[in-house]
PDB file of C-alpha atoms in Angstrom:
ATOM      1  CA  UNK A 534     156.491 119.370  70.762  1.00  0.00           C
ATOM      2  CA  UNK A 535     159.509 118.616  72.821  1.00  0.00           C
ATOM      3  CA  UNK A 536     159.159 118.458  76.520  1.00  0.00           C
ATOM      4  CA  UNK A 537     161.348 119.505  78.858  1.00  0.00           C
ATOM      5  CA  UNK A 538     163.379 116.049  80.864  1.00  0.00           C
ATOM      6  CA  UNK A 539     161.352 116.648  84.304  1.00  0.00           C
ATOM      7  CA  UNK A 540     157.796 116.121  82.323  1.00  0.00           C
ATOM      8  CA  UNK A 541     158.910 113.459  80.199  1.00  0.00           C
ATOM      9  CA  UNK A 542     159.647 111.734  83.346  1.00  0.00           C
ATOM     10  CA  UNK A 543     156.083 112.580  85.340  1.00  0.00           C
ATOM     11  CA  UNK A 544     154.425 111.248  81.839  1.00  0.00           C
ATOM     12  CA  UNK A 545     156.091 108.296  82.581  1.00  0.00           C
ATOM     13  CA  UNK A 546     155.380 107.844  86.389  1.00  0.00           C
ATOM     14  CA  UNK A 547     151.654 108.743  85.723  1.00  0.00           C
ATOM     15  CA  UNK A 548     151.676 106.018  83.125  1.00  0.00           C
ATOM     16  CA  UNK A 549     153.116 103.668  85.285  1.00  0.00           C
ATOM     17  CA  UNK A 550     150.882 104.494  87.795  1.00  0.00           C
ATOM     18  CA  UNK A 551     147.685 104.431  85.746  1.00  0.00           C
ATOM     19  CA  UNK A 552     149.435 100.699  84.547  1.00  0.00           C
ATOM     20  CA  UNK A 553     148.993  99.872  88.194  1.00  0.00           C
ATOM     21  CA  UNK A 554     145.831 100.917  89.204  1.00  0.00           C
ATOM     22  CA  UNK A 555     144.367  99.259  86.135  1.00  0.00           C
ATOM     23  CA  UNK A 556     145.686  95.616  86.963  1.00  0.00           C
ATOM     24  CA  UNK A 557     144.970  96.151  90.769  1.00  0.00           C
ATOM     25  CA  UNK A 558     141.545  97.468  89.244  1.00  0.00           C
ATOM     26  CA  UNK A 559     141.589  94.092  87.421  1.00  0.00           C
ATOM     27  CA  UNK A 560     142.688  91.707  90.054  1.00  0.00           C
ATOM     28  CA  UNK A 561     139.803  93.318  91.915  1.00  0.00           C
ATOM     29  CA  UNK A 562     137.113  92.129  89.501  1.00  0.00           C
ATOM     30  CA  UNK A 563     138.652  88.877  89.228  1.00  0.00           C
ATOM     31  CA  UNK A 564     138.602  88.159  93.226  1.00  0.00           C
ATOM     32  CA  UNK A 565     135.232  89.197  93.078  1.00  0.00           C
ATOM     33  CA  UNK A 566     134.116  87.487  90.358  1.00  0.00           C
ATOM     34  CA  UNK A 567     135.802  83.830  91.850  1.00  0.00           C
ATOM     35  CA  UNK A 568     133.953  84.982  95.254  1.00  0.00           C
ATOM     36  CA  UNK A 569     130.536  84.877  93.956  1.00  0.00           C
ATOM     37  CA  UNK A 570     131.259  81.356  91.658  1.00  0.00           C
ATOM     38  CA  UNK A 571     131.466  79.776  95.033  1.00  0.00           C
ATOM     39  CA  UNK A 572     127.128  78.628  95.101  1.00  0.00           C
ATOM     40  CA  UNK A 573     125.232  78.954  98.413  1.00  0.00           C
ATOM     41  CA  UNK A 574     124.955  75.227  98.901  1.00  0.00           C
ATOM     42  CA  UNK A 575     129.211  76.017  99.229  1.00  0.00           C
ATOM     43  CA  UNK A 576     128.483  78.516 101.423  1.00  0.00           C
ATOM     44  CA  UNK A 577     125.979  76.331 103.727  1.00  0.00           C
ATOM     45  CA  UNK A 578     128.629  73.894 104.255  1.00  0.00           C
ATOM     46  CA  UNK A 579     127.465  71.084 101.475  1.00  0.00           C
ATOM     47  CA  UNK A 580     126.003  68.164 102.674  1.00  0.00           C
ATOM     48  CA  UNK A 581     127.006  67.561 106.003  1.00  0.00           C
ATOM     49  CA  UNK A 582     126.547  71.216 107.345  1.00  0.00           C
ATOM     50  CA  UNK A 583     122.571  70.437 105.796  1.00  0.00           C
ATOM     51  CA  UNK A 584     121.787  67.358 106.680  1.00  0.00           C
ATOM     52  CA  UNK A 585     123.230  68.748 110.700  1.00  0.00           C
ATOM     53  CA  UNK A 586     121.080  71.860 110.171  1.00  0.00           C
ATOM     54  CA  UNK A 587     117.737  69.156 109.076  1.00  0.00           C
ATOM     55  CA  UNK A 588     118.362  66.903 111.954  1.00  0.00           C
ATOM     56  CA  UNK A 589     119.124  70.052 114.364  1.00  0.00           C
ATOM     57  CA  UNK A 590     115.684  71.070 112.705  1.00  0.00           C
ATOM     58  CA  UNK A 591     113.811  67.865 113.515  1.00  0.00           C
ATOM     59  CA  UNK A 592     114.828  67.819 117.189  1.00  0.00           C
ATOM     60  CA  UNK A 593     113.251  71.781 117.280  1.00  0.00           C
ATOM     61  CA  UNK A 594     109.954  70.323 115.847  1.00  0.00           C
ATOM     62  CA  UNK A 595     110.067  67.369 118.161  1.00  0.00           C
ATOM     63  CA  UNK A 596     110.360  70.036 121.182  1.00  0.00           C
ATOM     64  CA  UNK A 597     107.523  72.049 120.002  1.00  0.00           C
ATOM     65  CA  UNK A 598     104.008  71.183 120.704  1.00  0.00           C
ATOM     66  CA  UNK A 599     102.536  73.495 118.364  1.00  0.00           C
ATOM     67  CA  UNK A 600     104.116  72.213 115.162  1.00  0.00           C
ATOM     68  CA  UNK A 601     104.722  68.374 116.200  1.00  0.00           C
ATOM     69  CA  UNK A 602     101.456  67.135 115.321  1.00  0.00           C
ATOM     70  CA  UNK A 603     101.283  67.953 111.769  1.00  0.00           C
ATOM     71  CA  UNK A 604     104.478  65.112 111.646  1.00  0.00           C
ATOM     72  CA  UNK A 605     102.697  62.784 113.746  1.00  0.00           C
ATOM     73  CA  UNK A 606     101.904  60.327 110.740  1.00  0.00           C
ATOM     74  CA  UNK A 607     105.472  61.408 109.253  1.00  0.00           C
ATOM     75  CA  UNK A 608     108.285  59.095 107.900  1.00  0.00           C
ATOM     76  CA  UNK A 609     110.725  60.996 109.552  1.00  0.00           C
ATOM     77  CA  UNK A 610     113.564  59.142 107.770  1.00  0.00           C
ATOM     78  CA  UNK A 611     112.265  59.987 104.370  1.00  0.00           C
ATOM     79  CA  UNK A 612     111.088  63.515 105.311  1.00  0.00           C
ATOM     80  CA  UNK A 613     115.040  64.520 106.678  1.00  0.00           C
ATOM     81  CA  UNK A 614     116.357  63.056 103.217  1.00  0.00           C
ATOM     82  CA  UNK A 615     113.644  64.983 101.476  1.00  0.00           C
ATOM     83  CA  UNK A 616     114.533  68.166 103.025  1.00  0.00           C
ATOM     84  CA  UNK A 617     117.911  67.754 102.917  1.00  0.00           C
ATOM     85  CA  UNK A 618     117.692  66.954  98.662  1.00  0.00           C
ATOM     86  CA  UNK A 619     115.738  70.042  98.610  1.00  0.00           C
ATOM     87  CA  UNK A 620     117.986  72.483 100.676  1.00  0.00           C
ATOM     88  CA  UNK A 621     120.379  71.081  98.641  1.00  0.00           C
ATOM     89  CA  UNK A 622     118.771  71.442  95.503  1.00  0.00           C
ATOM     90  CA  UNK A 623     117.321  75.301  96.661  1.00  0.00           C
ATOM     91  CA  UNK A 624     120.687  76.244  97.482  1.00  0.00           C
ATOM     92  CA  UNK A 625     122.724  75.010  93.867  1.00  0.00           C
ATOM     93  CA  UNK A 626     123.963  71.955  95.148  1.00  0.00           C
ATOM     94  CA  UNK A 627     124.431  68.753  93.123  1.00  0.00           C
ATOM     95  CA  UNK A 628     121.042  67.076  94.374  1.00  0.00           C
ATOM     96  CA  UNK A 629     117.361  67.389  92.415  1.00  0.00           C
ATOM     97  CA  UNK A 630     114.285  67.680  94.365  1.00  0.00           C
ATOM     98  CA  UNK A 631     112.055  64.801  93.818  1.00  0.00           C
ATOM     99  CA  UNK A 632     109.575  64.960  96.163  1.00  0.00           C
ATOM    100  CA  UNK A 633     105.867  65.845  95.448  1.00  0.00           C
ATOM    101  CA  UNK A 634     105.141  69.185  94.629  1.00  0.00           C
ATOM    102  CA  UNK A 635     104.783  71.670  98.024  1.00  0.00           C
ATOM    103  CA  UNK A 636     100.904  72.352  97.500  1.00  0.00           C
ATOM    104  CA  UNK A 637     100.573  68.603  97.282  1.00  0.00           C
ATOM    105  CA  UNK A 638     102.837  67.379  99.926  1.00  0.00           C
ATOM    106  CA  UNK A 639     101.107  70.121 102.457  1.00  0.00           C
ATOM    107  CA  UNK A 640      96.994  69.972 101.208  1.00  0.00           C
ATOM    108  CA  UNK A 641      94.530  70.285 103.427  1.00  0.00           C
ATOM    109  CA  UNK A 642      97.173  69.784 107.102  1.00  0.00           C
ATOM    110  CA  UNK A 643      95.402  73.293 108.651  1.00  0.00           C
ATOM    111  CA  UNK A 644      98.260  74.848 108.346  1.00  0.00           C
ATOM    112  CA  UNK A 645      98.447  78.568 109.320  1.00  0.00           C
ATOM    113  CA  UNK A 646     100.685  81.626 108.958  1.00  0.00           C
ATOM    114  CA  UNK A 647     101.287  80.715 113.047  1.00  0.00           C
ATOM    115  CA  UNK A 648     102.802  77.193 112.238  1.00  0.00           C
ATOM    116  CA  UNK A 649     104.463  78.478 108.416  1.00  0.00           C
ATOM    117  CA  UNK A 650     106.607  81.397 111.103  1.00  0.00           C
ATOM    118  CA  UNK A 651     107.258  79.064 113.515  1.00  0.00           C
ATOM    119  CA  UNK A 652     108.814  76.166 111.423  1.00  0.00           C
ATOM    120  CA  UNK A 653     110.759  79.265 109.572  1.00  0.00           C
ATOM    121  CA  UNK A 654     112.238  80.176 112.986  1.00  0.00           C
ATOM    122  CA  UNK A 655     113.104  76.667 113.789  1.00  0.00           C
ATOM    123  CA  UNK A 656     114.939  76.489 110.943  1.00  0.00           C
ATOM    124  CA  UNK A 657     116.793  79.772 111.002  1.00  0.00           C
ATOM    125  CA  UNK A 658     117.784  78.621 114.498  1.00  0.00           C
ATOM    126  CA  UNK A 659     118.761  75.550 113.746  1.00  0.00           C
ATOM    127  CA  UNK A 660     121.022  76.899 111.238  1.00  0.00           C
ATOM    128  CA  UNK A 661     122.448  79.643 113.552  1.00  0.00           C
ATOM    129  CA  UNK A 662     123.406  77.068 115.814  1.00  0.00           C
ATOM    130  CA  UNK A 663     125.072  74.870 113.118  1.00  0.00           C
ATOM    131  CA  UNK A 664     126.877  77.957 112.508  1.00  0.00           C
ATOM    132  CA  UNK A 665     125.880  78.923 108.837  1.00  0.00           C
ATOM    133  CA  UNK A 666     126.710  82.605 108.381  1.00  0.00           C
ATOM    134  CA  UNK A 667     123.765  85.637 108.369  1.00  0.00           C
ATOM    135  CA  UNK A 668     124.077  86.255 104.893  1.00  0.00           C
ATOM    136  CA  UNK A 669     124.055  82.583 103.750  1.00  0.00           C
ATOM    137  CA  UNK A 670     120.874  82.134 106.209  1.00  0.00           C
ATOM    138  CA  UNK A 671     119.083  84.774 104.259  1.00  0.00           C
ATOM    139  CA  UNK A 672     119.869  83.909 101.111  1.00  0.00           C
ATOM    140  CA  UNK A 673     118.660  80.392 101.502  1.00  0.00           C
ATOM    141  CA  UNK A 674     115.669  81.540 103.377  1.00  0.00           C
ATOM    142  CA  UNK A 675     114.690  83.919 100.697  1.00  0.00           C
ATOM    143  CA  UNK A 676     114.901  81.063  98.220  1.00  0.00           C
ATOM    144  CA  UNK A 677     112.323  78.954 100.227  1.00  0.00           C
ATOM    145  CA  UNK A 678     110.111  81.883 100.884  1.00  0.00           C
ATOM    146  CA  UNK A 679     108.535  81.841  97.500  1.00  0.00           C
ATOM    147  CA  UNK A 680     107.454  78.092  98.418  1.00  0.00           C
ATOM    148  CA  UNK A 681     104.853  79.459 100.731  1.00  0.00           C
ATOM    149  CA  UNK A 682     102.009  80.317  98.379  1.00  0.00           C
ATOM    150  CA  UNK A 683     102.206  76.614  97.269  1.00  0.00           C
ATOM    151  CA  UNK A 684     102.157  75.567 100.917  1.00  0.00           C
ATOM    152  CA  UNK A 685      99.163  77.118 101.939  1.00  0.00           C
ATOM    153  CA  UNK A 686      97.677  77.044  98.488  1.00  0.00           C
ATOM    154  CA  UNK A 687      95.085  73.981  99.792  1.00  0.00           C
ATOM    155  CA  UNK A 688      94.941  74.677 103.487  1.00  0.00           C
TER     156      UNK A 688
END
């Protein structure tokens, strides 16, 4: 069939078009794909922005008579490295946990629900006012959350 010059031309605009809303289309999915490479331990800030939210952390604690005692017989050297390997580790970060097992390193303290909220809080301030983003804060606080049944598991 031979078509007259004006819809040759529109076949070839709308094929040029559809050319370019395929490799925007592309593009699209490859920005978004190289967005969510970058790991949450990225997104935290690495190393420094962790180990300024654990010490940031420890000072909360320190302030707060409720939760202070259960670190009264603490190595608070060792526990700040500890939780900062295993924010690290939580979050994707080049460091491995190795620090006893969470049922372990928490049996038989008394903890309660009142003391598990109140550290959580800390922390989430502590990382608010280090200035790790809402959706980074989340993320790494719903990684830790499954932790608690292990933490209360010998209360």
């Amino acid at each position: 069939m031979i078509y007259p010059r004006k819809h040759r031309r529109t076949r070839r605009y709308l094929r040029a078009l559809t050319f370019v809303a395929a490799a925007f289309s592309l593009a699209g999915c490859a920005h978004q794909s190289a967005t969510h490479s970058i790991t949450l331990y990225e997104r935290l800030g690495g190393a420094v922005k962790i180990d300024a939210v654990v010490e940031n952390l420890l000072y909360r604690i320190a302030d707060d008579p409720e939760v202070v005692v259960f670190f009264a017989n603490t190595n608070i050297d060792l526990f700040a490295d500890s939780l900062a390997s295993q924010l690290c580790d939580v979050s994707d970060g080049p460091c491995r946990y190795e620090g006893p097992p969470m049922d372990r390193a928490h049996q038989h303290m008394g903890l309660t629900d009142v003391h598990f909220n109140r550290l959580v809080e800390h922390l989430d301030a502590a990382m608010q006012e280090e200035g790790i983003a809402l959706g980074a804060r989340n993320e790494l606080l719903g990684r830790l959350a499954p932790m608690y049944a292990d933490v209360m598991r010998r209360q």
